[in-house]
mmCIF file of C-alpha atoms and ligand atoms in Angstrom:
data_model
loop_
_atom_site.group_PDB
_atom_site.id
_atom_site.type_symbol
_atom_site.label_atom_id
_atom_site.label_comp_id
_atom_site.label_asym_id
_atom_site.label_seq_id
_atom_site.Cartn_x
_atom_site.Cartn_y
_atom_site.Cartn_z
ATOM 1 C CA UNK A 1 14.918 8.716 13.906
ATOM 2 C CA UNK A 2 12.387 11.207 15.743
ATOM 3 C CA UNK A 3 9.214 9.747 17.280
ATOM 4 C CA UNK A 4 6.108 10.242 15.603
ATOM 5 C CA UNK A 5 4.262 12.872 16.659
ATOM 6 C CA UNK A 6 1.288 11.791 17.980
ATOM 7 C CA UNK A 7 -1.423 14.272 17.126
ATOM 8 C CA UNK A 8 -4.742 13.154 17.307
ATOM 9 C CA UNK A 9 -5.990 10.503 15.022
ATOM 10 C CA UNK A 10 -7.929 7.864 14.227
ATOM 11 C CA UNK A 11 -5.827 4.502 13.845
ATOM 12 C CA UNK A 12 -6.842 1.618 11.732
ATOM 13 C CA UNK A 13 -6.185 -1.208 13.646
ATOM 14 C CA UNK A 14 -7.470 -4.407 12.577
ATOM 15 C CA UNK A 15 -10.238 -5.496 10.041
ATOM 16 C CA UNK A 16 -14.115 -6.372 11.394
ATOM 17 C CA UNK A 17 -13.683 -9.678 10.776
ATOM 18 C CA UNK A 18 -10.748 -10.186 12.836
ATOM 19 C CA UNK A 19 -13.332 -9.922 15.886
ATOM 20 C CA UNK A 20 -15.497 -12.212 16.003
ATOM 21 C CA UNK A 21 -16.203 -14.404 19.206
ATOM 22 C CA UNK A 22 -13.069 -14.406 20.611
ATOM 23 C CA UNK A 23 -10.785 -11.499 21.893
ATOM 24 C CA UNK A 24 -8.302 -9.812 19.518
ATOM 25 C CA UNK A 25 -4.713 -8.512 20.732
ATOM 26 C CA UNK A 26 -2.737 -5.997 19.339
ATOM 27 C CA UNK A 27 0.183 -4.072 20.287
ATOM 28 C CA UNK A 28 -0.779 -0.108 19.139
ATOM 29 C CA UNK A 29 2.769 1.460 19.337
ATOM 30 C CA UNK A 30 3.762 -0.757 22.259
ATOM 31 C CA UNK A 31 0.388 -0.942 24.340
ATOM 32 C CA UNK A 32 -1.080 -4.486 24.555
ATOM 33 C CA UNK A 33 -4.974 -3.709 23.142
ATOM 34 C CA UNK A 34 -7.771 -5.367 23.516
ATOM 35 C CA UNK A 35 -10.622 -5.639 20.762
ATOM 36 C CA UNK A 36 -13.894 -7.327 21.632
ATOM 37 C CA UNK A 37 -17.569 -7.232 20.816
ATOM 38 C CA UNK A 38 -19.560 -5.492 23.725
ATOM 39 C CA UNK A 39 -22.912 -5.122 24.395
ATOM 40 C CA UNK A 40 -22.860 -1.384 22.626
ATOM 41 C CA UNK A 41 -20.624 -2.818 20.040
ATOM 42 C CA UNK A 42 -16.670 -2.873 19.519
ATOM 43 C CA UNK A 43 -14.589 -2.248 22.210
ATOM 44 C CA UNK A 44 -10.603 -1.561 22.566
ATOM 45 C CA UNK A 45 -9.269 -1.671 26.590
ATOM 46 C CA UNK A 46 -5.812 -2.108 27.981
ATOM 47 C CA UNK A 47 -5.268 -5.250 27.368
ATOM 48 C CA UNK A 48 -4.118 -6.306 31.212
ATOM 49 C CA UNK A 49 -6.842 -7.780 34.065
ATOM 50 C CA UNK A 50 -6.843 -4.964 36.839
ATOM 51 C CA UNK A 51 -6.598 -7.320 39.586
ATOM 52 C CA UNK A 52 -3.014 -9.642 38.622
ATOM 53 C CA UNK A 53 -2.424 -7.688 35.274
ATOM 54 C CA UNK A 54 -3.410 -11.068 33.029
ATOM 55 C CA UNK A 55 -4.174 -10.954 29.259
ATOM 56 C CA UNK A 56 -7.614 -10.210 29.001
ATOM 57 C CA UNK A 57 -7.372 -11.111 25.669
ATOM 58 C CA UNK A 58 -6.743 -14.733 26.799
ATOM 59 C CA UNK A 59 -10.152 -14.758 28.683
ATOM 60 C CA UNK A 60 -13.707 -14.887 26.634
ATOM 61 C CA UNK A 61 -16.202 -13.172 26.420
ATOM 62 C CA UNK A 62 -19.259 -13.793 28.506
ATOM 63 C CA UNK A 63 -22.672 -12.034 27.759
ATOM 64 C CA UNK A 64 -21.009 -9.110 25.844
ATOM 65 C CA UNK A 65 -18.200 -8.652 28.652
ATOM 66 C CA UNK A 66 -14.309 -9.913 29.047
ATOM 67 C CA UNK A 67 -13.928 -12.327 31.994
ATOM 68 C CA UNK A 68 -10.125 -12.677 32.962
ATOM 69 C CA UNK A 69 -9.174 -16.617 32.652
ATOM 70 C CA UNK A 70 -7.354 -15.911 36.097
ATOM 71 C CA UNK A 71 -9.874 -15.039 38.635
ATOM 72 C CA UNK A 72 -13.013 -14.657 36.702
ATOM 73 C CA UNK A 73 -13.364 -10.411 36.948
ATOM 74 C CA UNK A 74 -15.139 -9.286 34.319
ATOM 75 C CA UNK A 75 -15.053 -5.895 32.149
ATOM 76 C CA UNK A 76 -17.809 -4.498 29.830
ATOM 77 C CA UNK A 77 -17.079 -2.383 26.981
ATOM 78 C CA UNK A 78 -16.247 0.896 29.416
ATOM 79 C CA UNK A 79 -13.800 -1.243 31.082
ATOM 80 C CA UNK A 80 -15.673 -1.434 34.336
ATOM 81 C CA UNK A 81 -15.187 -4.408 36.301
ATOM 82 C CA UNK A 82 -18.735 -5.783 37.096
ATOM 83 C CA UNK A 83 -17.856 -9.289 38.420
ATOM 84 C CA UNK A 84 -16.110 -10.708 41.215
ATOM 85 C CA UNK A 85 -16.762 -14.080 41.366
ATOM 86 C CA UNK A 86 -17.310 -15.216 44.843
ATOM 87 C CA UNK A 87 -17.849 -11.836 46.636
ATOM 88 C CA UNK A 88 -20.648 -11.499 48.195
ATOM 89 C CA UNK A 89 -22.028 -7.603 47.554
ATOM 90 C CA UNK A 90 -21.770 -4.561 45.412
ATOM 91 C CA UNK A 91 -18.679 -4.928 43.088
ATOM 92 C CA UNK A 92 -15.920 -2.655 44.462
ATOM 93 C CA UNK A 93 -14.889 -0.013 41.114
ATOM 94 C CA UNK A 94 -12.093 -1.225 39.453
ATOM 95 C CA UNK A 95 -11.684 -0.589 35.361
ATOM 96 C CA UNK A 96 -8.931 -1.012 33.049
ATOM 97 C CA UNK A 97 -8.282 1.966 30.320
ATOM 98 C CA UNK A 98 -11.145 2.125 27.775
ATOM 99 C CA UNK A 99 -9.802 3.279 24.256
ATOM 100 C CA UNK A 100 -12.664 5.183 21.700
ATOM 101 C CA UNK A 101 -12.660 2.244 18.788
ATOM 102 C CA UNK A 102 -15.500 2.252 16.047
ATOM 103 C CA UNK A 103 -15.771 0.383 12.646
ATOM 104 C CA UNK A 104 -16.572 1.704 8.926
ATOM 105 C CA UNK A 105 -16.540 -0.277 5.910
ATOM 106 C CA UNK A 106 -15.078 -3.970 8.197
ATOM 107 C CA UNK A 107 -11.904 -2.223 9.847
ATOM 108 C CA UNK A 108 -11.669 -1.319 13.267
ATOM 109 C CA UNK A 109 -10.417 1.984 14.073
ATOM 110 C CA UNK A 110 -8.891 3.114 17.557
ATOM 111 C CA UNK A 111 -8.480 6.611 18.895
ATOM 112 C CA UNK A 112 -5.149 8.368 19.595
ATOM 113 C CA UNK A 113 -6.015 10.926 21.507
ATOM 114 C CA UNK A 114 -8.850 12.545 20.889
ATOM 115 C CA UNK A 115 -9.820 12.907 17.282
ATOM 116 C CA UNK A 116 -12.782 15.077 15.739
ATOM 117 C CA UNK A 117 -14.706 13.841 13.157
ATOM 118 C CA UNK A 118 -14.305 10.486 10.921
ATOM 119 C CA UNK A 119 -11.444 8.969 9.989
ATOM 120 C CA UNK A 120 -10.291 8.685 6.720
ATOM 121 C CA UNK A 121 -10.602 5.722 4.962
ATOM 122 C CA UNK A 122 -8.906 4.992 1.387
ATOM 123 C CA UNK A 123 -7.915 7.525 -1.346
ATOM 124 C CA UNK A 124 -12.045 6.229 -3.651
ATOM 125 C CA UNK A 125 -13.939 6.947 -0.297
ATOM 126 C CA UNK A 126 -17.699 7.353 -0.963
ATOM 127 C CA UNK A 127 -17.169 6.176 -4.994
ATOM 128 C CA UNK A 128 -18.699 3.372 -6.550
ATOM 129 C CA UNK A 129 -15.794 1.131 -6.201
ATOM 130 C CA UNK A 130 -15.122 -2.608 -5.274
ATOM 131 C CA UNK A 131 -13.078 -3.344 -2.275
ATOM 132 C CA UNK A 132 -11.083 -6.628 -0.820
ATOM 133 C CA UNK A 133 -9.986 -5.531 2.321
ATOM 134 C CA UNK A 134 -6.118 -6.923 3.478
ATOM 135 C CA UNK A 135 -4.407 -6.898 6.923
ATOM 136 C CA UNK A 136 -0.115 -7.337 7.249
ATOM 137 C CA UNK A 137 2.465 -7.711 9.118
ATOM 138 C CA UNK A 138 6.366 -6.833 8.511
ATOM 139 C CA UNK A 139 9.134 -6.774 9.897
ATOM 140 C CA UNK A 140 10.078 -2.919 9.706
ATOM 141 C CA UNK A 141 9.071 0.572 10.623
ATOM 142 C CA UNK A 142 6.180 2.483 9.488
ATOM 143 C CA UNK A 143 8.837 5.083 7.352
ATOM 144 C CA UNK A 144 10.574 1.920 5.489
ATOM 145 C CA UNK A 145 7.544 0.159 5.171
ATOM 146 C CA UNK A 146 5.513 3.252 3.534
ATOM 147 C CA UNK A 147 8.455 3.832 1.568
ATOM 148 C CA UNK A 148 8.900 0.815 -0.321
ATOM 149 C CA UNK A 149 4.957 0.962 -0.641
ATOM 150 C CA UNK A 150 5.271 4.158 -2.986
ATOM 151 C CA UNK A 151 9.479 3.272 -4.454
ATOM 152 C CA UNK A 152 8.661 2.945 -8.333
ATOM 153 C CA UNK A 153 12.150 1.736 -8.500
ATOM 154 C CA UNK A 154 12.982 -1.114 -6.361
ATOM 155 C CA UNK A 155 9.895 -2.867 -8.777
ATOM 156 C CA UNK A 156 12.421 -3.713 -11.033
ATOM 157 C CA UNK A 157 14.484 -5.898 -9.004
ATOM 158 C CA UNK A 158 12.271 -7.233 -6.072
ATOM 159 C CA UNK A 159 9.102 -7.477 -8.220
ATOM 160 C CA UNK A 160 10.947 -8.820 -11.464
ATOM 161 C CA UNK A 161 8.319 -10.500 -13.553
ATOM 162 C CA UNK A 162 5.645 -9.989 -11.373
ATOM 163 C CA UNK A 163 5.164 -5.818 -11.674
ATOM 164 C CA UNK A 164 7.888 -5.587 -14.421
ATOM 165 C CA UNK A 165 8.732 -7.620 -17.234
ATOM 166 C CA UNK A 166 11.599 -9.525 -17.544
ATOM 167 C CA UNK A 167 13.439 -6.928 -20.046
ATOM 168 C CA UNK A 168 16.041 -4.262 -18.872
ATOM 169 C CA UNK A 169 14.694 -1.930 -20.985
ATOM 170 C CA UNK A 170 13.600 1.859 -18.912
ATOM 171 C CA UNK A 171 11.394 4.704 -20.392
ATOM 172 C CA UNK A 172 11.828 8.327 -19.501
ATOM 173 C CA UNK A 173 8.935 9.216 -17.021
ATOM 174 C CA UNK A 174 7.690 12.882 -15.847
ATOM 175 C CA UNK A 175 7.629 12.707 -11.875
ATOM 176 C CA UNK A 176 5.671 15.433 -9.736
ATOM 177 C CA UNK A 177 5.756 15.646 -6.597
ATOM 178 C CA UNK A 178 3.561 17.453 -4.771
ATOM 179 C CA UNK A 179 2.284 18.131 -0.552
ATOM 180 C CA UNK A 180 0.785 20.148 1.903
ATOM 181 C CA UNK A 181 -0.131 19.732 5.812
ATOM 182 C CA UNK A 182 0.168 16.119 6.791
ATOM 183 C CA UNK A 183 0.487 14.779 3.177
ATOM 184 C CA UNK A 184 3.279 13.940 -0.179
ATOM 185 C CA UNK A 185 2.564 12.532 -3.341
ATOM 186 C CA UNK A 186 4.335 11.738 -6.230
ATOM 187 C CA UNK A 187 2.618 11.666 -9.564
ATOM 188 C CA UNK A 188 4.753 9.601 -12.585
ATOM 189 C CA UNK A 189 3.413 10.183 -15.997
ATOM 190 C CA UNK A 190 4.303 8.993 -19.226
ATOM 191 C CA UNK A 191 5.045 4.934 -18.252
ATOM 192 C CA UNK A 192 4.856 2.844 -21.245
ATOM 193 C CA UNK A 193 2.391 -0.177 -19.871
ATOM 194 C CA UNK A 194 3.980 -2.090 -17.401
ATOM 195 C CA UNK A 195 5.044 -6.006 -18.803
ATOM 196 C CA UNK A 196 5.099 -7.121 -15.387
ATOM 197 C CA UNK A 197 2.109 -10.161 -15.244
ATOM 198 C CA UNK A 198 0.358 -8.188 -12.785
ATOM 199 C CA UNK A 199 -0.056 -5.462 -15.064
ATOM 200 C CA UNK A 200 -0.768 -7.258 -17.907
ATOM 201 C CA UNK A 201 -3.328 -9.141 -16.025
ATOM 202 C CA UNK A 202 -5.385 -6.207 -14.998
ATOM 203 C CA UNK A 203 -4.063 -2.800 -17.208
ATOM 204 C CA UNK A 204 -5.156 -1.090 -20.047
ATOM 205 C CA UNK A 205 -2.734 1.842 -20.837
ATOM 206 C CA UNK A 206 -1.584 3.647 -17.993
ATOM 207 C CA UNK A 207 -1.959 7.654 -17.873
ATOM 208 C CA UNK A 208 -0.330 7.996 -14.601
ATOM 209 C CA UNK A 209 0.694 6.392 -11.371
ATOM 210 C CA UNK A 210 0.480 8.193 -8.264
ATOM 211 C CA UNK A 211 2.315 7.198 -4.665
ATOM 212 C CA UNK A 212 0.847 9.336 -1.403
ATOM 213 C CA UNK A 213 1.929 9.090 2.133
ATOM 214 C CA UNK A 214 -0.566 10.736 4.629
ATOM 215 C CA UNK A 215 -0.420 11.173 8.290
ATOM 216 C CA UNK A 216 0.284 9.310 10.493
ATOM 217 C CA UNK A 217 1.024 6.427 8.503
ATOM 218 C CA UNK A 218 -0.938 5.763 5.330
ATOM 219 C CA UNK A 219 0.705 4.712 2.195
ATOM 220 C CA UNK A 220 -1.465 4.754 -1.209
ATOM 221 C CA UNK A 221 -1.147 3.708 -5.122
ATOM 222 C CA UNK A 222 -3.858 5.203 -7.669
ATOM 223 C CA UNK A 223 -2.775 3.385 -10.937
ATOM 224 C CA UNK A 224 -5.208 5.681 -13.434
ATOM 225 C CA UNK A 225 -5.922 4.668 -17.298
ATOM 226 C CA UNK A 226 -7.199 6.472 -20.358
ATOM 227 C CA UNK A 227 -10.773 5.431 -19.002
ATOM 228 C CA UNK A 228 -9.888 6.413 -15.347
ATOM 229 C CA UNK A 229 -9.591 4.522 -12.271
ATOM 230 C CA UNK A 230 -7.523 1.238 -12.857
ATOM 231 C CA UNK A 231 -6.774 0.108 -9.639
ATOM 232 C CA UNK A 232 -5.843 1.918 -6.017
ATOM 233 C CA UNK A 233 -4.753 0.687 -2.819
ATOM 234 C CA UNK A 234 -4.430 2.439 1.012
ATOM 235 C CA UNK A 235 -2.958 0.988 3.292
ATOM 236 C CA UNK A 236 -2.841 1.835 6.986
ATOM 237 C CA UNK A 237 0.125 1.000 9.355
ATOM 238 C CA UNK A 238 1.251 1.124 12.574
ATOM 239 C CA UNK A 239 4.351 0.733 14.619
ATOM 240 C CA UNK A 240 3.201 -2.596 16.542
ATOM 241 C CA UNK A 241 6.403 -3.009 18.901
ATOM 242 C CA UNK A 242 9.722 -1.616 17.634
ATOM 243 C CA UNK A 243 10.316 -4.153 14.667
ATOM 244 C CA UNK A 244 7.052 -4.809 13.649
ATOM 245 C CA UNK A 245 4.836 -2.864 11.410
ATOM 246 C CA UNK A 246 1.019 -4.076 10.725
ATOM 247 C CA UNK A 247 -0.732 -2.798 7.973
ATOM 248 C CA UNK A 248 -4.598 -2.864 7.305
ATOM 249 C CA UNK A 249 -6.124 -1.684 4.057
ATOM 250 C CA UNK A 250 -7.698 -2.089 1.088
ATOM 251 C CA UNK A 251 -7.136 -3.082 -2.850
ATOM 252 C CA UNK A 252 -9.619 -0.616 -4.902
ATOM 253 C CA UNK A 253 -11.481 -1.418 -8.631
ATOM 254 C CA UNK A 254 -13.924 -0.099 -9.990
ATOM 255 C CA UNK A 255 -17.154 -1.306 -10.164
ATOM 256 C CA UNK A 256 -17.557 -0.409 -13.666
ATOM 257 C CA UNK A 257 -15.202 -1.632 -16.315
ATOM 258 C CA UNK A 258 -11.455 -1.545 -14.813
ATOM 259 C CA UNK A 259 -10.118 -4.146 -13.280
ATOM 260 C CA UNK A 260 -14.150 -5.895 -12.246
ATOM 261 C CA UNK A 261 -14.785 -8.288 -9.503
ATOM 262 C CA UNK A 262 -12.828 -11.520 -11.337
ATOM 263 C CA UNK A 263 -9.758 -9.738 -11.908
ATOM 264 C CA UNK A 264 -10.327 -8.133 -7.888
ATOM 265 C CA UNK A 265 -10.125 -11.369 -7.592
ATOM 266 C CA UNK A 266 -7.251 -12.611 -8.916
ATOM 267 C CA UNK A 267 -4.701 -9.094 -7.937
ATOM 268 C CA UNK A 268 -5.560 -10.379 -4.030
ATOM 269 C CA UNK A 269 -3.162 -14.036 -4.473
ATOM 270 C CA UNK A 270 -0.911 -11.703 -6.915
ATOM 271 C CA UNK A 271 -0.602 -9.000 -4.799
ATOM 272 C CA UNK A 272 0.366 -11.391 -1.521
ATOM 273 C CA UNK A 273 3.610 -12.460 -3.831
ATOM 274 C CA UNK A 274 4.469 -9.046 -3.830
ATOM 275 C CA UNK A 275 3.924 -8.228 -0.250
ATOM 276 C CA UNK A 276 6.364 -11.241 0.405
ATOM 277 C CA UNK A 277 8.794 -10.364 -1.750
ATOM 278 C CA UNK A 278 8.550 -6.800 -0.023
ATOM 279 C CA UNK A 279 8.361 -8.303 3.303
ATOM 280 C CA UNK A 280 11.870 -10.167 2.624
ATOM 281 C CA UNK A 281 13.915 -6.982 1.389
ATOM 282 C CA UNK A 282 12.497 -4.901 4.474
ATOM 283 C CA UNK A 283 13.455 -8.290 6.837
ATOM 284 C CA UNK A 284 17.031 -7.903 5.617
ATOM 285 C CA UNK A 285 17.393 -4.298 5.883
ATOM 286 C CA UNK A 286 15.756 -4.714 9.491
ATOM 287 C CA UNK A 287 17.875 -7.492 10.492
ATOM 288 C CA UNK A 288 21.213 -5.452 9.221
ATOM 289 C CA UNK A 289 19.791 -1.973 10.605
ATOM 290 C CA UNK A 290 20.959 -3.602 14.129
ATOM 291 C CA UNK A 291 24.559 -4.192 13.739
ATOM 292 C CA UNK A 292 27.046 -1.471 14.778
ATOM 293 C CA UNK A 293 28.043 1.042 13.587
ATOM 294 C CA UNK A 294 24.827 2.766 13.644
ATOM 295 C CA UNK A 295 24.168 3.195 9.994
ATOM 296 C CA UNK A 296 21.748 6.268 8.552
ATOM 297 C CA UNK A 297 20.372 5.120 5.059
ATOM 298 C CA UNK A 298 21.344 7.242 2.383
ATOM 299 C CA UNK A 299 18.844 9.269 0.906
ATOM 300 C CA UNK A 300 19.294 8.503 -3.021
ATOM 301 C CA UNK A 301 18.330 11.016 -6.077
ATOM 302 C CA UNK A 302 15.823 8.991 -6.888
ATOM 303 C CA UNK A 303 14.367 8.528 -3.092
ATOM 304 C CA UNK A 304 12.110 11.794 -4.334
ATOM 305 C CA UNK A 305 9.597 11.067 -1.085
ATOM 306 C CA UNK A 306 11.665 10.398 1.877
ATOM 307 C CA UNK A 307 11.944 13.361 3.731
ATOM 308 C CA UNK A 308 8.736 14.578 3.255
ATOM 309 C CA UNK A 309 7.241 11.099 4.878
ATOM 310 C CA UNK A 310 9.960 11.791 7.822
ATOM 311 C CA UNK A 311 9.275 15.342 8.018
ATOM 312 C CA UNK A 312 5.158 14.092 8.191
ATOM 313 C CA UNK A 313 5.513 11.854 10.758
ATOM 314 C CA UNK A 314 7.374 14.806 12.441
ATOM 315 C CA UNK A 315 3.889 16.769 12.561
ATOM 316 C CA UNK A 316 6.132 18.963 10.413
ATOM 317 C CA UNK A 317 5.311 20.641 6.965
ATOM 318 C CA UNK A 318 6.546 18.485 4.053
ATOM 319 C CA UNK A 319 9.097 20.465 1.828
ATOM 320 C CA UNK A 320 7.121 19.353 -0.950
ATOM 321 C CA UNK A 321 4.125 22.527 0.037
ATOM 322 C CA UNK A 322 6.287 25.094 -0.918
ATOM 323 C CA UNK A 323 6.105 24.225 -4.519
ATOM 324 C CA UNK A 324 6.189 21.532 -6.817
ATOM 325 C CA UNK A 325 9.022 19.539 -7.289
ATOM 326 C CA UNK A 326 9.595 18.270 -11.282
ATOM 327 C CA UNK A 327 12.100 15.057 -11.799
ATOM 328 C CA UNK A 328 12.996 12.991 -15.226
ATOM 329 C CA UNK A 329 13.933 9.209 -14.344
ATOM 330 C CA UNK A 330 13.823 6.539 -16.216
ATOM 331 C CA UNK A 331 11.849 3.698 -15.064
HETATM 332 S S1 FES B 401 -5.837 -11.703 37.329
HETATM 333 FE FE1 FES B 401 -7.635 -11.248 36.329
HETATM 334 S S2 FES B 401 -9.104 -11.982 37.660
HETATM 335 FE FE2 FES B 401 -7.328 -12.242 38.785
HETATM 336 FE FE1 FE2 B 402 7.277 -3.615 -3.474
#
């Protein structure tokens, strides 16, 4: 598979509450990161001690600064070492790398190179919605990973009972997919209401179902009824090292009617038996992915999004902007 191409971007990294007194580490593709609270708020540096290249992120912080458990040096929120402990004078300039990192609605974002603007949160940004906000880890890539996040038809067997019921029985669905720069989607319409407890839990009839992959890595659900918004989740990942994806995101209701805050409630436990289930499928295909020969997955007839996710994280166009594409499945 290419490498992502890394065009500028905001990355969602971890959630607020993840930093709190002590350092947080995180591998953002590869690069040990550090996430503290500074004195001007959060802060994301190269997560190595300029002076004997030690976790900083096994130090604590001291007055708003990182102090290296090895020698003592300390680093404020530029990265700026402003402490040598036992010399006598004006600290020499040393500094570790300084990353751009802010914080909207309790996640942490990072820059990758140098982004304009915002960054984008979740598909019901700036509606009156309720949000629980989730943070993952799987063993995977960010393509497999978004993938089974917007498959329709692996819920069937992995999700048996849980998004589906129990019966065999399929309905003919409309599927549309749908793209343009740095974005897919696939919008299913005509599901009967799922049987699966989750959906019987929290569902009214469903109008339509839609699955979206932005750049670089987001993966989102919109599950829409006849009195709109049912439930939505985006979900943010990164490649952590090369078998490890981490996801951060959120699970959507509405305020109004919808799912409420007790159901919210009870998807969060609900959905976290999903996210195992999905966790152990993507494990397996992981784990066998390494054994030779070198094995290309095949790209199925029902797989309607894959290429356009690859072609995405390409920094290409996604085949799907040059027109609608129109499918019948039964699901
Ligand atoms: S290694 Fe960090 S202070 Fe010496
Ligand atoms: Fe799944």
């Amino acid at each position: 598979m290419s490498e992502p191409v890394k065009k500028d971007h905001w990355q969602a990294v971890s959630l607020s509450t993840d930093v709190g007194r002590k350092p947080w580490r995180l591998l953002l593709d590869g690069a040990p990161v550090v996430l503290f609270r500074s004195t001007t708020g959060i802060s994301a540096l190269f997560d190595r001690c300029a002076h004997r290249l030690v976790e900083l992120s096994t130090g604590k912080i001291v007055e708003g600064e990182i102090e290296c458990p090895y020698h003592g040096w300390r680093f404020d929120g530029d990265g700026r070492c402003t402490a040598i402990p036992g010399h006598v004078g004006a600290v020499p300039h040393y500094r570790v790398r300084r990353y751009p990192a802010i914080e909207r609605d309790g996640v942490v974002f990072v820059a990758v190179g140098s982004p304009e603007g915002e960054p984008y949160l979740h598909c019901m940004q700036g509606q009156d919605v309720i949000v629980r906000r989730v943070r993952s880890s799987t063993q995977s890539t960010v393509i497999d990973a978004a993938e089974n996040i917007l498959d329709a038809t692996h819920t069937h067997f992995t999700h048996k009972g849980l998004l589906r019921g129990l019966s065999a029985k399929r309905h003919l669905v409309h599927v549309e997919v749908t793209g343009g720069e740095g974005w897919v989607e696939a919008c299913y319409t005509g599901e009967e209401r799922q049987q699966g407890l989750i959906s019987r839990l929290l569902e009214g009839a469903r109008t339509k179902t839609i699955g979206r992959f932005r750049h670089p890595g987001i993966a989102e659900l919109e599950y829409w009824g006849t009195n709109g918004l049912v439930l939505a989740t985006t979900f943010h990942l990164r490649q952590a090292d090369e078998r490890t994806v981490e996801g951060v995101g959120w699970l959507i209701g509405p305020r109004q009617g919808g799912i409420g805050h007790l159901k919210a409630l009870a998807f969060k436990p609900l959905f976290n038996i999903a996210l195992e289930q999905d966790r152990k499928v993507l494990k397996s295909a992981s784990d066998n992915a390494r054994f030779s020969p070198e094995a290309l997955p095949a790209i199925g007839p029902l797989d309607f999004l894959r290429r356009d996710i690859a072609a995405i994280m390409e920094g290409k166009m996604p085949s799907a902007a040059a027109g609608p594409r129109v499918h019948q499945i039964e699901l």
